Short mmCIF file of C-alpha atoms and ligand atoms in Angstrom, two decimals:
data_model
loop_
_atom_site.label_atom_id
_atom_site.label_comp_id
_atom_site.label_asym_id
_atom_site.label_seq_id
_atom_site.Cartn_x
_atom_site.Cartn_y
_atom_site.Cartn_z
CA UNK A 1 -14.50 11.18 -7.30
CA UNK A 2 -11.61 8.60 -7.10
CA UNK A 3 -8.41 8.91 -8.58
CA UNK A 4 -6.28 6.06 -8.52
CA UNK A 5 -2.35 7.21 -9.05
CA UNK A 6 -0.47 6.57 -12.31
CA UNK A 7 -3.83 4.75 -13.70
CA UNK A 8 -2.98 5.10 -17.45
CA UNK A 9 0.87 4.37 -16.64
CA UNK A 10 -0.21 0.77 -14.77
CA UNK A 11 -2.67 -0.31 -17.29
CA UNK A 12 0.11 0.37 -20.20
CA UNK A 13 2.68 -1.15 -18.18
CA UNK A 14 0.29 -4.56 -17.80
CA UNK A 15 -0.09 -4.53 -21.29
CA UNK A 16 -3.95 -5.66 -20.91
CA UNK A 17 -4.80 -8.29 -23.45
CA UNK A 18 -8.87 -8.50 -23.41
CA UNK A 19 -8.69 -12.72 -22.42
CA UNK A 20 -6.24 -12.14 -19.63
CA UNK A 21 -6.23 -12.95 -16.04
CA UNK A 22 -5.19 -10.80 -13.66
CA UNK A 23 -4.35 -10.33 -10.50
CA UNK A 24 -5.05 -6.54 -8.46
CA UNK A 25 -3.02 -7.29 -5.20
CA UNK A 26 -4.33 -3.89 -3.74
CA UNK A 27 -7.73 -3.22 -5.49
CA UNK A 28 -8.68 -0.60 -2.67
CA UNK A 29 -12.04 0.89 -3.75
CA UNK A 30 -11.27 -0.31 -6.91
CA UNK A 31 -9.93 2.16 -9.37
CA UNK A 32 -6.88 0.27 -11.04
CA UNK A 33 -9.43 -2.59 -11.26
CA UNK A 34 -12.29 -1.03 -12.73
CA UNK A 35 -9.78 -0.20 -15.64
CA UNK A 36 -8.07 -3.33 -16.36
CA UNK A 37 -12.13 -5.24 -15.96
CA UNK A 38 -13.20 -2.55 -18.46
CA UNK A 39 -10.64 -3.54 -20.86
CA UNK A 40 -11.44 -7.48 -20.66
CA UNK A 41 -13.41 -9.25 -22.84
CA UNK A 42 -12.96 -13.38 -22.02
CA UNK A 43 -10.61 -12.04 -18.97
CA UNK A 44 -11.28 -11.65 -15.64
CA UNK A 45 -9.53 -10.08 -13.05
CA UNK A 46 -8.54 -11.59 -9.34
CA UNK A 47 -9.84 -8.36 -7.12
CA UNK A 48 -7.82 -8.88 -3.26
CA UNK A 49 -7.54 -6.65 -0.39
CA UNK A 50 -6.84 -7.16 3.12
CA UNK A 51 -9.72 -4.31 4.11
CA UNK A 52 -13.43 -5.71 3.79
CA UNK A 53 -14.91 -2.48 4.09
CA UNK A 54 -12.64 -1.74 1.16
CA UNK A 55 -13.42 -3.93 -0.94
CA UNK A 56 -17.45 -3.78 -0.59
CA UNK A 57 -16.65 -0.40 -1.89
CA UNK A 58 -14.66 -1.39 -4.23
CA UNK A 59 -17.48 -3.97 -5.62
CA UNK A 60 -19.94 -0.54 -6.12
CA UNK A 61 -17.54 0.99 -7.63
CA UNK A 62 -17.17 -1.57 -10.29
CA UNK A 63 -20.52 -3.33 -10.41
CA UNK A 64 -20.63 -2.28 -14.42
CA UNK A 65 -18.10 -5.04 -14.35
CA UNK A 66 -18.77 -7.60 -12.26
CA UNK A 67 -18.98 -10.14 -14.43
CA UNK A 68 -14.77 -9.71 -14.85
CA UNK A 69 -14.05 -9.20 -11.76
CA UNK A 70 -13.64 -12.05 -8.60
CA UNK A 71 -13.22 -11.01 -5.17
CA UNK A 72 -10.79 -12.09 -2.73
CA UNK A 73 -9.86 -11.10 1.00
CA UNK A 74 -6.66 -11.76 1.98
CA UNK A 75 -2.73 -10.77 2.62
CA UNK A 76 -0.28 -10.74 0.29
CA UNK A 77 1.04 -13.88 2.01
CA UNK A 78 -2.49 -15.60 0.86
CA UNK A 79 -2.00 -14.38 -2.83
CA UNK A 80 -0.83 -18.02 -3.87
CA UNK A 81 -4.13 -19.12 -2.28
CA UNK A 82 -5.86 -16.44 -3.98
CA UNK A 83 -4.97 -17.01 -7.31
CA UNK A 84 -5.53 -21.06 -6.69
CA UNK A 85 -9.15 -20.43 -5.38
CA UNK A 86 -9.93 -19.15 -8.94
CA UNK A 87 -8.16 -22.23 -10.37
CA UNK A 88 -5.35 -20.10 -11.84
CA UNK A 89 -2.09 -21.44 -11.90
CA UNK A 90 -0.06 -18.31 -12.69
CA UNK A 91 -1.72 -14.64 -13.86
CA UNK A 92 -0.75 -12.59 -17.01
CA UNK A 93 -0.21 -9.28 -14.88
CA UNK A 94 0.35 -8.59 -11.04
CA UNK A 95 -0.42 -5.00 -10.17
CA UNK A 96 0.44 -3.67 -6.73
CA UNK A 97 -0.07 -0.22 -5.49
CA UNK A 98 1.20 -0.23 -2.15
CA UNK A 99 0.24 1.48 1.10
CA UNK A 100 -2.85 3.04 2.28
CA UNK A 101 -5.78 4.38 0.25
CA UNK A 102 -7.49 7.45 0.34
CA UNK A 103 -10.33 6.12 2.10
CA UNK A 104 -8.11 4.46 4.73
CA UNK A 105 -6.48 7.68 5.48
CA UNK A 106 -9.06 10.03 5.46
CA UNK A 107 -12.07 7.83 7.61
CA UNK A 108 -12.03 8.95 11.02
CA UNK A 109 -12.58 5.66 12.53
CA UNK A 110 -10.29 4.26 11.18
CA UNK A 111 -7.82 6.04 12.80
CA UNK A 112 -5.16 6.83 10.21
CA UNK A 113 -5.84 10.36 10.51
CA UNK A 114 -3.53 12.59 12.11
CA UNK A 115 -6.04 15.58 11.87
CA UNK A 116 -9.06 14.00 12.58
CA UNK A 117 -10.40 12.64 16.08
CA UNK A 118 -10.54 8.81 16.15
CA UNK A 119 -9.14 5.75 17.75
CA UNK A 120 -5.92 4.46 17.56
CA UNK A 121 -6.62 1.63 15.44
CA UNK A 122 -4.87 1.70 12.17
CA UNK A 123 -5.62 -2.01 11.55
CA UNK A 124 -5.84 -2.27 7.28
CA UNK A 125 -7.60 -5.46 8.10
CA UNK A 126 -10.26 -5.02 11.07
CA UNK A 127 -10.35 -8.82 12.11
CA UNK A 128 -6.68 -8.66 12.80
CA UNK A 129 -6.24 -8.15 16.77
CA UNK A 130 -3.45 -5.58 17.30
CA UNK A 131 -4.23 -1.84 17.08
CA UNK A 132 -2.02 1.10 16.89
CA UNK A 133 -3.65 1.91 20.31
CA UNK A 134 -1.85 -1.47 22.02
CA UNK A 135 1.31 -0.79 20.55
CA UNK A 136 1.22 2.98 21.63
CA UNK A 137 0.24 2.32 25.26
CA UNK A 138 2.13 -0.87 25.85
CA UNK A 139 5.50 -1.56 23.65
CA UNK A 140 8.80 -0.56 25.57
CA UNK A 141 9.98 2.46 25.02
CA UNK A 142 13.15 1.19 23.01
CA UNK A 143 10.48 -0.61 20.83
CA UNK A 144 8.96 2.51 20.03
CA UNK A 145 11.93 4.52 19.13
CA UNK A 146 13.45 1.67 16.85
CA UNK A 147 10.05 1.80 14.75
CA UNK A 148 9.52 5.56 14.79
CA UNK A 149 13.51 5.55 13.60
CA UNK A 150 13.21 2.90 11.08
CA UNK A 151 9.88 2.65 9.86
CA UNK A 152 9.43 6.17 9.91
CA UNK A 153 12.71 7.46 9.11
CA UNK A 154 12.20 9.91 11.54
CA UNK A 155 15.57 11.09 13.75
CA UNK A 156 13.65 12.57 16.57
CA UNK A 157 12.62 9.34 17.26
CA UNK A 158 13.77 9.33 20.76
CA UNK A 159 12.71 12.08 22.54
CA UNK A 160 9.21 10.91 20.60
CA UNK A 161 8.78 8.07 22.46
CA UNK A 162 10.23 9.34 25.36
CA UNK A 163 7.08 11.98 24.97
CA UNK A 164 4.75 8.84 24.22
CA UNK A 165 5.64 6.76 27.19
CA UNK A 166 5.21 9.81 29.47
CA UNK A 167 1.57 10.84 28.01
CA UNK A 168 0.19 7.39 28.40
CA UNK A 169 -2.89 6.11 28.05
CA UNK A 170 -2.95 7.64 25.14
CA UNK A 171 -6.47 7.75 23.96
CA UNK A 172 -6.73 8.64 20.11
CA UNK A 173 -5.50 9.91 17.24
CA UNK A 174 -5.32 13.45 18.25
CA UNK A 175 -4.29 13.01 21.48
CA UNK A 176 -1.04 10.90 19.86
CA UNK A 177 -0.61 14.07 17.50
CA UNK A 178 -0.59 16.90 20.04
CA UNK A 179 1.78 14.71 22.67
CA UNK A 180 4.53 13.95 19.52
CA UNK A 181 3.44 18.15 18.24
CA UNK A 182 4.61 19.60 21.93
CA UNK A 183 7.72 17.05 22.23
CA UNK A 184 9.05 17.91 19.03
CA UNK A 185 9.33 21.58 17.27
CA UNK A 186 7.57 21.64 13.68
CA UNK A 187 10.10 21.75 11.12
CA UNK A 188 9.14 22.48 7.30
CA UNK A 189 5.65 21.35 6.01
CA UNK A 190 5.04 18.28 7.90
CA UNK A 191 2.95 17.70 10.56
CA UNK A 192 5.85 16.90 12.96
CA UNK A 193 4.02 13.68 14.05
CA UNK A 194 3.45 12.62 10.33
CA UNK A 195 6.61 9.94 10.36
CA UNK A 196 5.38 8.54 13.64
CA UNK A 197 1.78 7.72 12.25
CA UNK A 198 3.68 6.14 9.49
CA UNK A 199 5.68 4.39 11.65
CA UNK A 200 2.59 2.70 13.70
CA UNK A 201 0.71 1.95 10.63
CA UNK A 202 3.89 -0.27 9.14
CA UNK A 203 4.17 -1.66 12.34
CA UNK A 204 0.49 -2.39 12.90
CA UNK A 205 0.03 -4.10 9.56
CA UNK A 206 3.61 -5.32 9.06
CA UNK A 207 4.45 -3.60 5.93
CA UNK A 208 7.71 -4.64 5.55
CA UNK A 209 7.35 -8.23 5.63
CA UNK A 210 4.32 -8.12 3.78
CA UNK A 211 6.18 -6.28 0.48
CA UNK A 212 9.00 -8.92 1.54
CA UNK A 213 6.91 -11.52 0.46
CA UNK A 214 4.72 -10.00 -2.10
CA UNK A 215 8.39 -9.73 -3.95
CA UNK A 216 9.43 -13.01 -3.29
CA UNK A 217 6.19 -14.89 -4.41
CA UNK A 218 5.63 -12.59 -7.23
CA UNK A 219 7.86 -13.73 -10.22
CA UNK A 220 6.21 -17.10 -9.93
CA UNK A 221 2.42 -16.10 -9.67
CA UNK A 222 2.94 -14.61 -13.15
CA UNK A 223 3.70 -16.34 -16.40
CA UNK A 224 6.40 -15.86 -18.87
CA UNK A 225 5.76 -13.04 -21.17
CA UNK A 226 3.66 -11.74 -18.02
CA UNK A 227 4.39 -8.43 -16.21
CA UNK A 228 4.55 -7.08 -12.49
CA UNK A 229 3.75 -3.49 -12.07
CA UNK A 230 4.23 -1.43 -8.50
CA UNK A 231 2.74 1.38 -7.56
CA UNK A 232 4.73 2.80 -4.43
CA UNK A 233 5.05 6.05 -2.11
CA UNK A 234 7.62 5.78 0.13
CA UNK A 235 10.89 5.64 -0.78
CA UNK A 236 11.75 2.38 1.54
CA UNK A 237 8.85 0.39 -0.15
CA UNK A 238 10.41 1.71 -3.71
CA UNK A 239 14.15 0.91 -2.72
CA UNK A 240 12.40 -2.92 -2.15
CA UNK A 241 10.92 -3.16 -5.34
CA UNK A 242 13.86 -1.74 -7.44
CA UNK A 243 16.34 -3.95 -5.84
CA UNK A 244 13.71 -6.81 -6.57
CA UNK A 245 13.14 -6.18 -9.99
CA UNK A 246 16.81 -5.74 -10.62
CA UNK A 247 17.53 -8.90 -9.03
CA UNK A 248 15.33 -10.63 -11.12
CA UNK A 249 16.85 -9.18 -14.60
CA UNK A 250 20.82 -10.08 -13.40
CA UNK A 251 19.44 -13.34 -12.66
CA UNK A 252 17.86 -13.55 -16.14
CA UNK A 253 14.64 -13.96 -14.66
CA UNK A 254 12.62 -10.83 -15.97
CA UNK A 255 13.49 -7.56 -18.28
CA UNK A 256 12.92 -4.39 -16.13
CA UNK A 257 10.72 -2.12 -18.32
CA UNK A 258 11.59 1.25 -16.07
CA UNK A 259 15.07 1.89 -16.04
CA UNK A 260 13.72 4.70 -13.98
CA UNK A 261 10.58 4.98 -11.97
CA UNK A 262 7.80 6.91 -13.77
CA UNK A 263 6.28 9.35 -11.72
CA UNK A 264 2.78 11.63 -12.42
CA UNK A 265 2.52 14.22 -14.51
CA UNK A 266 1.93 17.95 -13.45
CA UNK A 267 -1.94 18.10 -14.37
CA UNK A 268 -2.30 14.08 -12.80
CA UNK A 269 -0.55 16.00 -9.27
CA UNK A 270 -2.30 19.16 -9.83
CA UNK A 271 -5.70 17.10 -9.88
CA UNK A 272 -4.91 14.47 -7.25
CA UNK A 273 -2.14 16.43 -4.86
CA UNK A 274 -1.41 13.05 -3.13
CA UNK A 275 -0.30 11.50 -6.11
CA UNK A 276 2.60 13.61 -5.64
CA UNK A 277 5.07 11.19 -4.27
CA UNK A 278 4.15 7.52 -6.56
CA UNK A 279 6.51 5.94 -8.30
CA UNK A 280 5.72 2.88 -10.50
CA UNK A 281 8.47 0.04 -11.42
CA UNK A 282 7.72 -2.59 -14.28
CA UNK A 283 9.03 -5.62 -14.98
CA UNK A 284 8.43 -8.36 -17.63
CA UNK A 285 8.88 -12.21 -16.72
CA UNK A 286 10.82 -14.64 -18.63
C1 SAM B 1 -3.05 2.72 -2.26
S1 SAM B 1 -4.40 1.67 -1.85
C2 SAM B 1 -4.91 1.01 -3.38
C3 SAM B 1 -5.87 1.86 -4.13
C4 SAM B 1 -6.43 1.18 -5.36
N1 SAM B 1 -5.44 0.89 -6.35
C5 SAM B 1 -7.58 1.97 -5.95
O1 SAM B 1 -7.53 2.23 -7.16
O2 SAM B 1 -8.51 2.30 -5.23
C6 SAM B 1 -3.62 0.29 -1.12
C7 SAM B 1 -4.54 -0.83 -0.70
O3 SAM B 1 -3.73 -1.96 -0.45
C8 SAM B 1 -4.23 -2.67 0.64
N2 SAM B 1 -3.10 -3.41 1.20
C9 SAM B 1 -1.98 -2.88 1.73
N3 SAM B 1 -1.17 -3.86 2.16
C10 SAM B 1 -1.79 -5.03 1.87
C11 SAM B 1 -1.44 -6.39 2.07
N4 SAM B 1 -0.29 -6.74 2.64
N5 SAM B 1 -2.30 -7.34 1.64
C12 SAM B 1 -3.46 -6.99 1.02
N6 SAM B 1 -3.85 -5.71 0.83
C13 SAM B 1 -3.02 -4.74 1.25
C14 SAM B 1 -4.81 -1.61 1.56
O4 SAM B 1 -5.80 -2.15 2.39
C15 SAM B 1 -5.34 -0.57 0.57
O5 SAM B 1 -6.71 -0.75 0.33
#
């Protein structure tokens, strides 16, 4: 079973009309797309990911609507191209719920998995050449910290890669956890090398300056009248995307439609734990 997060809450927030076009920036395995196809009648819907093996699921997943849906492989940096292939010049919603999926996370060999055996790969995109592994067992030790501080938010972050440097080669996923477990006590519920996985992953697949520029080429892929909606789960992707959205309603740009973020309720977190931590942010273009 597949539960996409705040499902209900994105497809109000898009405001579906059944001859739309729109674009899923993150389709995943498909869930938030499936719902918007299902609701399109003369519509179609602009399906992109930068996993393949993602998005053949995601084509199962939704073969009931295939005739709505188009395909596309690609960065948010390509979205422009994306939405051109499909000779659309701007999309009447733009959904994006960021991060990892399920699937991602949970697939040993893909090597997200901080309690499962696999390589250190963490690539979202498989054709892209750096791996976690390269960054683990050669980036300089100052490199290391600054990420596992920053992108992780994690303030252990030195004696980490301290640990890191020390243990190297470092050979796969569990190896990485039990060398960041015995350099740093366990504190609370956490998996104390949970922040540095995070860290790796934004690093590996450059995040930051992907949601960057998802938020700056955003406003203009959609058309007036025409709505944005992020999905996100950390709160440094979130700060982003409220500053963003904010931006764009001072500079009379766009009306933001969340004044705060909505967040699942109790029976959507008590069916799908990881849900737990998504916040989605709306706004409407002028
Ligand atoms: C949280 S999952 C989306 C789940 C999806 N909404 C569903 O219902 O299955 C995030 C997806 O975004 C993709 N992704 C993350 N960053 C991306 C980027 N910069 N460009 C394209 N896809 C990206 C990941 O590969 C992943 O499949």
């Amino acid at each position: 079973m597949h539960y996409p997060a705040l499902s209900a809450e994105a497809i109000e927030y898009l405001a579906i009309r059944p001859e739309g076009i729109y674009l899923d920036a993150t389709t995943g395995l498909g869930g938030h797309t499936r719902e918007i196809a299902r609701r399109l009648s003369t519509g179609f819907v602009i399906a992109n990911d930068r996993d393949a093996d993602s998005l053949a699921q995601a084509r199962e997943y939704t073969r009931e609507f295939a005739a709505r849906i188009q395909f596309h492989h690609g960065t948010f940096s390509d979205l422009q191209e994306a939405v051109a292939e499909h000779g659309v010049q701007k999309v009447d919603g733009l959904l994006a719920d960021l991060g990892v999926s399920r699937y991602q996370l949970t697939a040993p060999h893909r090597g997200f998995s901080i309690l499962a055996d696999g390589p250190l790969d963490m690539r979202m995109d498989q054709s892209q050449r750096t791996t976690a592994g390269d960054l683990v067992n050669s980036a300089a030790e100052k490199a290391l910290a600054d990420w596992i501080y920053q992108c992780g938010e994690e303030r252990r972050a030195r004696k980490i890669a301290r640990a890191i440097v020390r243990a190297r080669p470092i050979r796969s996923t569990l190896h990485l956890a039990g060398v960041v477990e015995r350099a740093v006590p366990r504190t609370g519920r956490l998996h104390p090398a949970t922040r540095t996985f995070m860290a790796l992953r934004m690093v590996v697949n450059d995040e930051q300056r992907e949601l960057d520029r998802l938020l700056s080429i955003a406003p203009d892929l959609v058309r007036s009248g025409g709505r944005i909606v992020m999905i996100s789960f950390m709160s440094l992707e979130d700060r982003k995307v409220k500053e963003k959205f904010r931006a764009l309603g001072r500079e009379g740009r766009g009306t933001v439609l969340t004044k705060h973020p909505v967040t699942p309720s109790e029976q959507e977190i008590g069916e799908n734990p990881p849900s737990r931590s998504a916040k989605l942010r709306a706004v409407e273009i002028k």
